[in-house]
Amino acid sequence: MCGIVAGVSGRDIVPVLVQGLQRLEYRGYDSCGVAVHTGAALQRARSTARVAELAQQVQREAIASGTAIAHTRWATHGAPLEHNAHPHFSSGPNAAANTPGRLALVHNGIIENHDELRAALQAKGYVFESQTDTEVIAHLIDSLYDGDLFAALQAALAHLRGAYALAVFHRDEPHRVLGARAGSPLVLGVGASQGGLGPEHFLASDAMALVGVTDQIVYLEEGDLVDLQLGRYWICDASGRALQASQRPLQTVQAHSGAADLGPYRHYMQKEIFEQPRALSDTLAGVASVTAELFGDGAHRVFKEIDKVLILACGTSYYSGCTAKYWLEEIAKIPTQVEVASEYRYRASVPDPRTLVVTISQSGETADTLAALRHAQSLGMKHTLTICNVATSAMVRECALAYLTHAGVEIGVASTKAFTTQLAGLFLLTLVLAQLRGRLSPAQEVEHLKALRHLPQALRAVLALEPQIISWSQDFARMDNALFLGRGLHYPIALEGALKLKEISYIHAEAYPAGELKHGPLALVTGAMPVVTVAPNDALLEKLKSNMQEVRARGGVLYVLADAGTRIQSGEGIHVIRMPEHYGPLSPLLHVVPLQLLAYHTALAKGTDVDKPRNLAKSVTVE
């Protein structure tokens, strides 16, 4: 969730690094900084404001160098204050206050044994200026340094427990930056030759940070260490064995900058909501028939060998998996289990090698989901598939099969178009598994494909409801709590609607299966608790209407998204927005969009930071 950009060059690369941080801002952060090697000493600038403020500080203080590291931090250990911001320095043991640093380091991830390491280092005379686990790494490497930074880093890593991607340089070794990764992403970028000194080299937590600088990328693997110097680099694996270029090949990566044009929209979230028809068209492009090959070479064989599905995901992606469970069990008749990734790896589960393990992630770098995937693989479940938006991500590289959504770069922290494109990919998976199990007739295949192709047009009709949703948002902006109800296939959509509202408006919101009202939540219902109800015209409609009457009988106010034909009318204590059409099993993709718009316009009315909500990050690469 943090951002790293670092490099070695024959030119001043500080502006390059700061621009790289700006491209990673969408991930979320609460402080930022840059450190440079000036030849005689180390220099740094840190800020708890935006990267733009850091850029001004760098310019004011004339910070420039060809050897530099930069970072955006999302606080885990220690409050978001300047002394906790990266980069961190180590000045050696028993250093007096304000002693210039001799080693600089930035770090993504979490070091689980930082307390015991801190105590040992304090006993050696190291003085800590922050509450972070990262400063422990800086002092640990310094304590092991004996003239060779690579040897010191390698020795230090053996003492660390947890996840890390890091970049480090030392005062006594100019024109050299080292990197290492375990559990957090890190890439190497090879740039152009500078001043006859050979190519410049960069490290970044995401190739997007290097857009415009280089498209030549090496994806570092788990346990890799990399040594960047002027005109050369080399990589070794976790055992210390030097790797050949063929083992970590250069790839040409066409990354796209996150600094997209907002156009007529006020926020990226609003823009991304309205991009959903296009995103779905791109995700479904080329789908002419239901075939296993949509999910990669060998998919037909893999799908024939499985008789269960296990879905692993977090947050919004978890809710897309919950929706898919209804499809997979009803249409494909295949038992499906959906697990919160952060819980799955820490409980005793019963592995089954005939299970298809499906991970879902927008970024493909979600730490908990990656760890859950690896745990499932360690249990002998080798059939793996990811639904992911980033072709070059760790999730895609580590799964045997993949379906790439084409949502495009999603900058708003609250996911919108990634969710609906994930649902499209999961529905296709359902159809493929149904077909291979003899549960999908040719006529049904034609009907489902027709519905998928019509989705972009259907979504445009739903987006036209925005003025009515703005009217609702004025009511919600005055509330402190909200309740969301759904039944069956639409219960996960109610969960997603509640998540969106709490994420960006900071209104406490909860979602329940409507039938659970009388088992506790009904005690909360008053005129001050708006109740949002997803009301498709399906087999559970009459049951849902009874639940709505339970709300009205307690003085609750209903806000209902109702399909045509439901015969639900506006009246006292009930506000109805009529959906353009009922869309059968694909109805969740339409019903979620008004809930996204409701969250957006409520946050807008409250004046919150829509695209960068407090305490949250876009790509969660720590546990």
Coordinates of C-alpha atoms in Angstrom, one line a residue:
M1 CA 0.0 0.0 0.0
C2 CA 3.0 2.2 0.3
G3 CA 5.0 3.4 -2.6
I4 CA 8.8 3.0 -3.3
V5 CA 10.8 4.7 -6.1
A6 CA 14.6 4.6 -6.1
G7 CA 17.4 4.8 -8.5
V8 CA 21.0 5.2 -9.6
S9 CA 21.9 7.4 -12.6
G10 CA 24.4 9.8 -14.0
R11 CA 21.9 12.6 -13.8
D12 CA 19.8 14.2 -11.1
I13 CA 16.9 11.7 -10.6
V14 CA 15.1 13.4 -7.7
P15 CA 12.4 14.9 -10.0
V16 CA 11.9 11.5 -11.6
L17 CA 11.4 9.9 -8.1
V18 CA 9.0 12.6 -6.9
Q19 CA 7.0 12.2 -10.1
G20 CA 6.9 8.5 -9.5
L21 CA 5.5 9.1 -6.0
Q22 CA 2.8 11.2 -7.6
R23 CA 1.8 8.4 -9.9
L24 CA 1.4 6.1 -6.8
E25 CA -0.6 8.6 -4.8
Y26 CA -3.9 6.9 -5.7
R27 CA -2.8 3.9 -3.5
G28 CA -3.2 6.1 -0.4
Y29 CA -0.6 7.5 2.0
D30 CA -0.2 9.8 5.0
S31 CA 3.4 11.0 4.6
C32 CA 6.2 11.0 2.0
G33 CA 9.9 11.7 1.7
V34 CA 13.0 11.5 -0.3
A35 CA 16.7 10.9 0.6
V36 CA 19.8 11.5 -1.5
H37 CA 23.5 10.8 -1.6
T38 CA 25.2 14.1 -2.1
G39 CA 28.8 12.7 -2.3
A40 CA 29.9 13.7 1.2
A41 CA 26.7 13.2 3.2
L42 CA 23.1 12.1 3.1
Q43 CA 20.2 14.6 2.8
R44 CA 16.5 14.1 3.1
A45 CA 13.2 15.8 3.0
R46 CA 10.0 14.5 4.6
S47 CA 6.4 15.7 4.8
T48 CA 3.0 14.7 6.2
A49 CA 1.3 16.7 3.4
R50 CA 0.9 15.7 -0.2
V51 CA 3.7 14.8 -2.6
A52 CA 3.2 18.2 -4.3
E53 CA 4.3 19.8 -1.0
L54 CA 7.4 17.5 -0.9
A55 CA 8.3 18.6 -4.4
Q56 CA 8.3 22.2 -3.3
Q57 CA 10.4 21.4 -0.3
V58 CA 12.9 19.5 -2.5
Q59 CA 13.1 22.6 -4.8
R60 CA 13.5 25.0 -1.9
E61 CA 16.3 23.0 -0.3
A62 CA 18.0 22.2 -3.7
I63 CA 18.0 18.5 -3.0
A64 CA 19.5 16.8 -6.1
S65 CA 21.4 13.6 -6.7
G66 CA 21.9 10.7 -9.1
T67 CA 21.5 8.3 -6.1
A68 CA 18.2 8.6 -4.3
I69 CA 15.3 6.7 -2.7
A70 CA 11.7 8.0 -2.2
H71 CA 8.6 6.8 -0.4
T72 CA 4.9 7.3 0.4
R73 CA 3.9 5.8 3.7
W74 CA 0.6 4.5 5.0
A75 CA 0.9 4.3 8.8
T76 CA 1.0 1.0 10.5
H77 CA 3.6 1.4 13.3
G78 CA 3.6 4.9 14.6
A79 CA 1.3 7.8 13.9
P80 CA 1.5 9.7 10.6
L81 CA 4.0 12.3 11.9
E82 CA 7.2 13.5 10.2
H83 CA 9.6 11.7 12.5
N84 CA 7.8 8.4 11.5
A85 CA 8.0 9.2 7.7
H86 CA 10.4 7.4 5.4
P87 CA 13.2 7.5 4.5
H88 CA 14.8 6.5 7.8
F89 CA 18.5 7.1 8.6
S90 CA 20.9 5.2 10.8
S91 CA 23.8 7.2 12.1
G92 CA 25.5 4.4 14.0
P93 CA 25.5 3.4 17.7
N94 CA 25.7 6.0 20.4
A95 CA 25.2 8.8 17.9
A96 CA 24.5 12.3 19.2
A97 CA 21.3 14.1 18.3
N98 CA 21.4 15.6 14.8
T99 CA 24.3 13.4 13.7
P100 CA 24.2 13.0 9.9
G101 CA 22.9 9.7 8.7
R102 CA 25.3 7.2 7.1
L103 CA 22.6 4.8 5.9
A104 CA 19.1 5.6 4.4
L105 CA 16.3 3.1 3.9
V106 CA 12.6 2.9 2.7
H107 CA 10.4 -0.1 3.4
N108 CA 7.0 -1.5 2.5
G109 CA 5.5 -4.2 4.6
I110 CA 5.5 -5.2 8.3
I111 CA 8.4 -6.6 10.4
E112 CA 6.7 -8.9 13.0
N113 CA 9.7 -9.3 15.3
H114 CA 10.6 -5.5 15.4
D115 CA 10.2 -5.3 19.2
E116 CA 12.9 -7.9 20.0
L117 CA 15.2 -6.4 17.3
R118 CA 14.7 -2.9 18.7
A119 CA 15.6 -4.1 22.2
A120 CA 18.8 -5.8 20.9
L121 CA 19.8 -2.7 18.9
Q122 CA 19.1 -0.3 21.8
A123 CA 21.4 -2.5 23.9
K124 CA 24.1 -1.9 21.3
G125 CA 23.6 1.9 21.7
Y126 CA 21.3 2.7 18.7
V127 CA 19.0 5.6 19.4
F128 CA 15.5 5.4 17.8
E129 CA 13.8 8.5 16.6
S130 CA 10.5 6.9 15.4
Q131 CA 8.0 4.3 16.5
T132 CA 8.2 2.4 13.2
D133 CA 9.3 -1.1 12.5
T134 CA 11.2 0.3 9.5
E135 CA 13.8 2.1 11.5
V136 CA 14.7 -1.2 13.1
I137 CA 15.8 -2.5 9.6
A138 CA 18.0 0.6 9.0
H139 CA 19.8 0.2 12.3
L140 CA 20.1 -3.6 11.9
I141 CA 21.8 -3.3 8.5
D142 CA 24.1 -0.6 9.9
S143 CA 25.1 -2.8 12.8
L144 CA 26.2 -5.5 10.4
Y145 CA 27.9 -3.2 7.9
D146 CA 31.6 -3.9 7.4
G147 CA 32.4 -2.1 4.1
D148 CA 30.0 -4.1 1.9
L149 CA 26.4 -3.0 1.9
F150 CA 25.3 -6.2 0.0
A151 CA 26.7 -8.5 2.7
A152 CA 25.2 -6.4 5.5
L153 CA 21.8 -6.4 3.8
Q154 CA 21.9 -10.2 3.2
A155 CA 22.9 -10.8 6.8
A156 CA 20.1 -8.5 8.1
L157 CA 17.4 -10.2 6.1
A158 CA 18.1 -13.4 7.9
H159 CA 17.0 -11.8 11.1
L160 CA 13.7 -10.4 9.8
R161 CA 10.3 -12.0 10.2
G162 CA 7.4 -10.6 8.2
A163 CA 7.0 -8.9 4.8
Y164 CA 9.2 -6.3 3.1
A165 CA 10.1 -4.6 0.0
L166 CA 13.0 -2.2 0.6
A167 CA 15.6 0.1 -0.9
V168 CA 18.7 1.2 0.9
F169 CA 22.0 3.0 0.2
H170 CA 25.1 3.9 2.3
R171 CA 27.2 7.0 2.6
D172 CA 30.4 5.1 2.0
E173 CA 29.2 3.5 -1.3
P174 CA 28.1 6.2 -3.7
H175 CA 26.2 5.3 -6.9
R176 CA 24.8 2.2 -5.3
V177 CA 21.3 1.3 -4.2
L178 CA 20.2 -2.2 -3.0
G179 CA 16.7 -3.7 -3.0
A180 CA 15.1 -6.8 -1.6
R181 CA 11.6 -8.2 -1.5
A182 CA 9.7 -10.9 0.4
G183 CA 5.9 -10.6 0.6
S184 CA 5.7 -7.1 -0.9
P185 CA 6.1 -6.3 -4.6
L186 CA 9.2 -4.7 -6.1
V187 CA 10.3 -4.2 -9.7
L188 CA 13.6 -3.2 -11.4
G189 CA 13.5 -0.7 -14.3
V190 CA 16.3 -0.4 -16.8
G191 CA 16.5 3.1 -18.3
A192 CA 18.5 4.8 -21.0
S193 CA 22.3 5.4 -20.9
Q194 CA 23.2 8.6 -19.1
G195 CA 26.4 10.7 -19.9
G196 CA 28.3 7.7 -21.2
L197 CA 28.0 5.9 -17.8
G198 CA 25.7 3.2 -19.1
P199 CA 22.0 2.7 -18.4
E200 CA 20.3 4.2 -15.3
H201 CA 18.5 1.7 -13.0
F202 CA 15.4 2.1 -10.8
L203 CA 13.4 0.3 -8.2
A204 CA 9.7 0.7 -7.7
S205 CA 6.9 -1.0 -5.9
D206 CA 4.8 -0.6 -9.1
A207 CA 5.9 -0.3 -12.7
M208 CA 3.4 2.6 -13.0
A209 CA 5.9 4.7 -11.1
L210 CA 8.3 4.5 -13.9
V211 CA 6.0 5.5 -16.8
G212 CA 7.8 7.9 -19.1
V213 CA 11.2 6.8 -17.7
T214 CA 11.4 3.2 -18.9
D215 CA 9.2 0.4 -20.0
Q216 CA 11.9 -2.2 -19.5
I217 CA 11.0 -4.0 -16.3
V218 CA 12.3 -7.0 -14.4
Y219 CA 9.8 -8.5 -11.9
L220 CA 11.7 -9.5 -8.8
E221 CA 10.6 -12.8 -7.3
E222 CA 10.1 -13.8 -3.6
G223 CA 13.4 -13.5 -1.7
D224 CA 15.3 -11.7 -4.5
L225 CA 18.0 -9.1 -3.7
V226 CA 19.1 -6.6 -6.4
D227 CA 22.2 -4.5 -6.6
L228 CA 21.9 -1.3 -8.7
Q229 CA 25.0 0.5 -9.8
L230 CA 26.0 2.9 -12.5
G231 CA 25.6 1.1 -15.8
R232 CA 25.1 -2.4 -14.2
Y233 CA 22.8 -4.4 -12.0
W234 CA 22.8 -7.9 -10.7
I235 CA 20.2 -10.1 -8.9
C236 CA 20.6 -13.0 -6.5
D237 CA 17.9 -15.3 -5.0
A238 CA 17.2 -15.9 -1.4
S239 CA 20.0 -18.4 -1.1
G240 CA 22.5 -15.8 -2.3
R241 CA 23.0 -17.5 -5.7
A242 CA 23.6 -15.0 -8.6
L243 CA 20.9 -15.3 -11.2
Q244 CA 21.4 -15.2 -15.0
A245 CA 19.5 -12.7 -17.1
S246 CA 17.3 -15.5 -18.5
Q247 CA 16.1 -16.3 -15.0
R248 CA 14.8 -12.7 -14.4
P249 CA 14.2 -11.5 -18.0
L250 CA 13.6 -8.0 -19.0
Q251 CA 10.0 -7.4 -20.1
T252 CA 8.5 -4.6 -22.0
V253 CA 5.6 -3.3 -20.0
Q254 CA 3.1 -0.7 -21.3
A255 CA 2.0 0.7 -17.9
H256 CA -0.4 3.6 -17.9
S257 CA 0.0 6.6 -15.6
G258 CA -2.5 7.0 -12.8
A259 CA -2.5 10.7 -13.4
A260 CA -5.5 10.4 -15.8
D261 CA -7.5 13.4 -16.9
L262 CA -10.6 13.9 -14.8
G263 CA -12.5 15.4 -17.8
P264 CA -15.9 16.7 -16.7
Y265 CA -15.9 14.8 -13.4
R266 CA -15.1 16.2 -10.0
H267 CA -13.4 13.1 -8.6
Y268 CA -11.9 9.9 -9.9
M269 CA -14.5 7.8 -8.2
Q270 CA -17.3 9.6 -10.1
K271 CA -15.3 9.2 -13.3
E272 CA -14.8 5.5 -12.7
I273 CA -18.4 4.9 -11.9
F274 CA -19.3 6.4 -15.3
E275 CA -16.6 4.4 -17.0
Q276 CA -18.2 1.1 -16.1
P277 CA -20.1 0.6 -19.5
R278 CA -16.8 1.0 -21.3
A279 CA -14.9 -1.1 -18.8
L280 CA -17.4 -3.9 -19.2
S281 CA -17.2 -3.7 -22.9
D282 CA -13.5 -4.0 -22.8
T283 CA -13.6 -6.9 -20.3
L284 CA -16.0 -8.9 -22.5
A285 CA -14.4 -8.0 -25.8
G286 CA -13.6 -11.1 -27.8
V287 CA -16.0 -13.3 -25.9
A288 CA -17.8 -14.9 -28.8
S289 CA -18.6 -18.1 -27.1
V290 CA -18.4 -19.9 -23.8
T291 CA -15.1 -21.7 -23.9
A292 CA -12.6 -22.7 -21.2
E293 CA -9.7 -21.2 -23.2
L294 CA -11.0 -17.7 -22.0
F295 CA -9.1 -18.5 -18.8
G296 CA -5.8 -19.6 -20.3
D297 CA -4.1 -22.6 -21.8
G298 CA -4.9 -25.8 -20.1
A299 CA -8.1 -24.4 -18.5
H300 CA -10.3 -27.1 -20.1
R301 CA -8.2 -29.9 -18.5
V302 CA -8.1 -28.1 -15.1
F303 CA -11.8 -27.5 -15.1
K304 CA -12.5 -31.1 -15.9
E305 CA -10.4 -32.2 -12.8
I306 CA -12.2 -30.1 -10.2
D307 CA -15.5 -30.6 -8.4
K308 CA -15.4 -27.7 -5.9
V309 CA -14.5 -24.0 -6.0
L310 CA -12.8 -22.0 -3.2
I311 CA -12.8 -18.2 -3.6
L312 CA -10.2 -16.2 -1.7
A313 CA -10.5 -12.4 -1.6
C314 CA -10.7 -9.3 0.6
G315 CA -13.0 -6.3 0.8
T316 CA -14.9 -5.4 -2.3
S317 CA -13.4 -8.4 -4.2
Y318 CA -14.7 -10.7 -1.4
Y319 CA -18.2 -9.4 -2.1
S320 CA -17.8 -10.2 -5.8
G321 CA -16.9 -13.7 -4.7
C322 CA -20.0 -13.9 -2.5
T323 CA -22.1 -13.0 -5.5
A324 CA -20.4 -15.6 -7.7
K325 CA -21.2 -18.3 -5.1
Y326 CA -24.9 -17.9 -5.9
W327 CA -24.2 -18.2 -9.7
L328 CA -21.8 -21.1 -9.4
E329 CA -24.1 -23.2 -7.2
E330 CA -27.3 -22.3 -9.0
I331 CA -26.2 -22.4 -12.6
A332 CA -23.1 -24.6 -12.6
K333 CA -24.3 -26.8 -9.7
I334 CA -20.7 -26.8 -8.2
P335 CA -20.2 -26.5 -4.4
T336 CA -18.5 -23.1 -3.7
Q337 CA -16.9 -21.7 -0.6
V338 CA -15.9 -18.1 -0.2
E339 CA -13.3 -17.1 2.4
V340 CA -12.0 -13.8 3.6
A341 CA -8.3 -14.3 2.6
S342 CA -6.9 -12.9 5.9
E343 CA -8.8 -15.5 7.9
Y344 CA -8.4 -18.5 5.6
R345 CA -4.6 -18.9 6.0
Y346 CA -4.8 -18.8 9.8
R347 CA -7.4 -21.5 10.4
A348 CA -7.3 -25.3 10.1
S349 CA -9.1 -26.1 6.9
V350 CA -9.6 -29.4 5.0
P351 CA -7.7 -29.3 1.7
D352 CA -9.1 -31.0 -1.4
P353 CA -6.8 -31.3 -4.5
R354 CA -9.9 -31.4 -6.7
T355 CA -10.7 -27.8 -5.7
L356 CA -10.3 -24.8 -8.0
V357 CA -8.8 -22.0 -5.9
V358 CA -10.0 -18.7 -7.3
T359 CA -8.3 -15.4 -6.1
I360 CA -9.9 -12.1 -6.9
S361 CA -7.9 -8.8 -6.7
Q362 CA -8.0 -5.5 -8.5
S363 CA -4.2 -4.9 -8.1
G364 CA -3.1 -8.5 -8.0
E365 CA -0.8 -7.5 -5.1
T366 CA -3.2 -7.8 -2.1
A367 CA -0.9 -9.3 0.6
D368 CA -3.6 -11.3 2.4
T369 CA -4.9 -12.8 -0.8
L370 CA -1.4 -13.7 -2.0
A371 CA -0.6 -15.3 1.3
A372 CA -3.9 -17.2 1.2
L373 CA -3.2 -18.4 -2.3
R374 CA 0.3 -19.7 -1.3
H375 CA -1.2 -21.4 1.8
A376 CA -3.7 -23.2 -0.4
Q377 CA -0.9 -24.2 -2.8
S378 CA 1.1 -25.5 0.2
L379 CA -1.8 -27.7 1.1
G380 CA -1.6 -29.4 -2.3
M381 CA -4.3 -27.4 -4.1
K382 CA -2.6 -26.8 -7.4
H383 CA -5.5 -25.8 -9.5
T384 CA -5.5 -22.0 -9.3
L385 CA -7.1 -19.1 -11.1
T386 CA -7.1 -15.4 -10.6
I387 CA -9.6 -12.7 -11.7
C388 CA -7.4 -9.7 -11.8
N389 CA -7.1 -6.2 -13.4
V390 CA -3.3 -6.1 -13.7
A391 CA -1.6 -8.4 -16.2
T392 CA 1.9 -8.1 -14.7
S393 CA 0.9 -8.6 -11.0
A394 CA 2.1 -11.3 -8.6
M395 CA -1.3 -12.9 -8.6
V396 CA -1.3 -13.4 -12.3
R397 CA 2.2 -14.8 -12.2
E398 CA 1.6 -17.2 -9.4
C399 CA -1.8 -18.6 -10.5
A400 CA -1.9 -21.3 -13.2
L401 CA -4.9 -19.7 -14.9
A402 CA -6.1 -16.1 -15.2
Y403 CA -9.0 -14.0 -16.5
L404 CA -7.9 -10.4 -16.9
T405 CA -10.5 -7.8 -16.5
H406 CA -9.9 -4.6 -18.4
A407 CA -11.2 -2.0 -16.0
G408 CA -8.2 0.2 -16.7
V409 CA -6.4 2.1 -13.9
E410 CA -8.6 2.6 -10.9
I411 CA -7.5 5.6 -8.9
G412 CA -10.3 6.1 -6.4
V413 CA -9.6 4.1 -3.2
A414 CA -13.3 3.0 -3.2
S415 CA -13.4 0.3 -5.9
T416 CA -16.2 0.6 -8.5
K417 CA -15.4 -0.5 -12.0
A418 CA -13.1 -3.2 -10.7
F419 CA -16.0 -4.7 -8.9
T420 CA -18.4 -4.9 -11.9
T421 CA -15.7 -6.2 -14.2
Q422 CA -14.8 -8.9 -11.7
L423 CA -18.5 -9.9 -11.6
A424 CA -18.4 -10.2 -15.4
G425 CA -15.4 -12.4 -15.3
L426 CA -16.9 -14.6 -12.6
F427 CA -20.2 -15.0 -14.5
L428 CA -18.2 -16.2 -17.5
L429 CA -16.4 -18.7 -15.2
T430 CA -19.8 -19.9 -14.1
L431 CA -21.0 -20.4 -17.7
V432 CA -17.8 -22.3 -18.6
L433 CA -18.1 -24.6 -15.6
A434 CA -21.8 -25.1 -16.2
Q435 CA -21.1 -26.0 -19.8
L436 CA -18.4 -28.6 -18.9
R437 CA -20.7 -30.1 -16.3
G438 CA -23.6 -30.5 -18.8
R439 CA -25.6 -27.8 -17.1
L440 CA -25.7 -25.2 -19.9
S441 CA -27.7 -25.8 -23.1
P442 CA -26.8 -24.1 -26.4
A443 CA -30.0 -22.0 -26.1
Q444 CA -29.0 -20.9 -22.5
E445 CA -25.5 -20.1 -23.7
V446 CA -26.9 -17.8 -26.4
E447 CA -29.3 -16.1 -24.0
H448 CA -26.6 -15.5 -21.3
L449 CA -24.1 -14.1 -23.9
K450 CA -26.8 -11.8 -25.3
A451 CA -27.4 -10.5 -21.7
L452 CA -23.7 -9.9 -21.2
R453 CA -23.3 -8.0 -24.4
H454 CA -26.3 -5.8 -23.5
L455 CA -24.8 -5.0 -20.0
P456 CA -23.0 -1.7 -21.1
Q457 CA -26.2 -0.3 -22.5
A458 CA -28.2 -1.4 -19.5
L459 CA -25.6 0.3 -17.2
R460 CA -26.0 3.6 -19.1
A461 CA -29.7 3.5 -18.4
V462 CA -28.9 3.0 -14.7
L463 CA -26.4 5.9 -14.6
A464 CA -29.1 8.1 -15.9
L465 CA -30.7 7.8 -12.5
E466 CA -28.0 10.0 -10.9
P467 CA -30.3 13.0 -10.3
Q468 CA -32.7 10.9 -8.3
I469 CA -29.8 9.4 -6.3
I470 CA -28.5 12.9 -5.6
S471 CA -31.9 13.7 -3.9
W472 CA -31.5 10.7 -1.7
S473 CA -27.9 11.7 -0.8
Q474 CA -29.1 14.9 0.8
D475 CA -31.0 12.9 3.4
F476 CA -28.2 10.5 4.0
A477 CA -25.6 13.3 4.6
R478 CA -27.6 14.2 7.7
M479 CA -27.5 10.7 9.1
D480 CA -25.0 8.9 11.4
N481 CA -26.1 5.4 10.6
A482 CA -27.6 3.4 7.7
L483 CA -28.9 -0.1 7.2
F484 CA -28.7 -2.0 3.9
L485 CA -30.9 -5.0 3.1
G486 CA -30.8 -7.6 0.3
R487 CA -31.9 -11.2 -0.2
G488 CA -30.2 -14.1 -2.0
L489 CA -28.0 -13.0 -4.9
H490 CA -28.4 -9.3 -3.8
Y491 CA -27.3 -9.7 -0.2
P492 CA -23.6 -9.3 -1.3
I493 CA -24.7 -6.2 -3.2
A494 CA -26.2 -4.8 0.0
L495 CA -22.9 -5.5 1.7
E496 CA -21.0 -3.7 -1.0
G497 CA -23.3 -0.7 -0.8
A498 CA -22.8 -0.4 3.0
L499 CA -19.0 -0.7 2.5
K500 CA -19.0 2.1 -0.1
L501 CA -21.0 4.4 2.2
K502 CA -18.8 3.9 5.2
E503 CA -15.5 4.0 3.2
I504 CA -16.0 7.5 1.8
S505 CA -18.7 9.3 3.8
Y506 CA -17.7 7.9 7.2
I507 CA -21.3 7.1 8.0
H508 CA -21.7 3.9 10.0
A509 CA -23.4 1.4 7.6
E510 CA -24.2 -2.3 8.0
A511 CA -25.8 -4.8 5.6
Y512 CA -28.0 -7.8 6.5
P513 CA -29.9 -10.5 4.7
A514 CA -33.4 -9.0 4.9
G515 CA -34.7 -12.2 6.6
E516 CA -32.3 -11.5 9.5
L517 CA -34.0 -8.3 10.5
K518 CA -36.2 -9.8 13.2
H519 CA -33.1 -11.6 14.6
G520 CA -31.6 -8.5 16.0
P521 CA -31.1 -5.5 13.6
L522 CA -34.7 -4.5 13.9
A523 CA -33.9 -3.2 17.3
L524 CA -31.9 -0.4 15.6
V525 CA -34.6 0.7 13.3
T526 CA -36.0 4.2 14.0
G527 CA -36.8 7.2 11.8
A528 CA -33.1 8.2 12.1
M529 CA -31.9 5.0 10.6
P530 CA -32.5 5.0 6.8
V531 CA -32.9 1.5 5.4
V532 CA -31.7 0.9 1.8
T533 CA -33.4 -2.0 0.2
V534 CA -32.3 -3.8 -3.0
A535 CA -35.6 -5.1 -4.5
P536 CA -35.2 -7.0 -7.8
N537 CA -38.2 -8.6 -9.3
D538 CA -37.2 -12.2 -8.4
A539 CA -38.5 -15.2 -6.5
L540 CA -37.8 -13.6 -3.1
L541 CA -39.7 -10.4 -3.8
E542 CA -42.7 -11.2 -1.7
K543 CA -40.5 -12.2 1.2
L544 CA -38.6 -9.0 0.8
K545 CA -41.8 -6.9 0.9
S546 CA -42.7 -8.5 4.2
N547 CA -39.3 -7.4 5.6
M548 CA -40.0 -3.9 4.4
Q549 CA -43.3 -3.9 6.2
E550 CA -41.4 -4.8 9.4
V551 CA -39.3 -1.7 8.9
R552 CA -42.3 0.6 8.3
A553 CA -44.1 -0.8 11.3
R554 CA -41.2 0.4 13.5
G555 CA -41.2 3.9 12.0
G556 CA -38.2 3.2 9.7
V557 CA -37.7 5.1 6.5
L558 CA -37.1 3.0 3.4
Y559 CA -35.0 3.8 0.3
V560 CA -35.8 1.2 -2.3
L561 CA -34.1 0.3 -5.6
A562 CA -37.0 -1.5 -7.2
D563 CA -37.2 -3.3 -10.5
A564 CA -40.2 -2.7 -12.8
G565 CA -43.0 -5.0 -12.0
T566 CA -42.4 -5.1 -8.3
R567 CA -45.4 -2.8 -7.6
I568 CA -43.5 -1.0 -4.9
Q569 CA -44.6 2.6 -4.8
S570 CA -43.3 5.7 -3.1
G571 CA -45.4 6.9 -0.2
E572 CA -45.0 8.0 3.4
G573 CA -41.7 6.7 4.8
I574 CA -40.8 5.0 1.5
H575 CA -38.7 6.4 -1.3
V576 CA -38.5 4.4 -4.5
I577 CA -36.1 4.7 -7.5
R578 CA -37.3 2.5 -10.4
M579 CA -34.6 0.5 -12.1
P580 CA -34.8 0.5 -15.9
E581 CA -35.2 -3.2 -16.3
H582 CA -34.9 -6.5 -14.5
Y583 CA -31.8 -8.3 -15.5
G584 CA -32.1 -11.9 -14.2
P585 CA -28.9 -13.4 -12.8
L586 CA -26.9 -10.4 -13.9
S587 CA -29.1 -8.0 -11.9
P588 CA -26.3 -7.4 -9.2
L589 CA -24.2 -5.6 -11.8
L590 CA -27.0 -3.1 -12.3
H591 CA -28.2 -2.7 -8.7
V592 CA -24.7 -2.0 -7.3
V593 CA -24.3 1.1 -9.5
P594 CA -26.9 3.3 -7.7
L595 CA -25.4 2.3 -4.4
Q596 CA -22.0 3.5 -5.7
L597 CA -23.6 6.8 -6.7
L598 CA -25.4 7.1 -3.4
A599 CA -22.1 6.7 -1.5
Y600 CA -20.3 9.2 -3.8
H601 CA -22.9 11.9 -3.6
T602 CA -23.4 11.5 0.2
A603 CA -19.6 11.9 0.6
L604 CA -19.8 14.9 -1.7
A605 CA -22.5 16.5 0.4
K606 CA -20.5 15.9 3.6
G607 CA -17.3 17.3 2.1
T608 CA -15.1 14.3 2.7
D609 CA -12.0 13.5 0.6
V610 CA -13.7 11.2 -1.8
D611 CA -10.7 9.7 -3.6
K612 CA -8.5 9.5 -0.6
P613 CA -10.6 8.6 2.4
R614 CA -9.0 8.8 5.8
N615 CA -7.0 5.8 7.1
L616 CA -7.5 3.8 3.8
A617 CA -5.2 2.8 1.0
K618 CA -5.9 1.6 -2.5
S619 CA -3.5 -1.4 -2.8
V620 CA -3.3 -3.2 0.6
T621 CA 0.2 -4.8 0.4
V622 CA 0.5 -5.4 4.2
E623 CA -1.4 -7.8 6.5

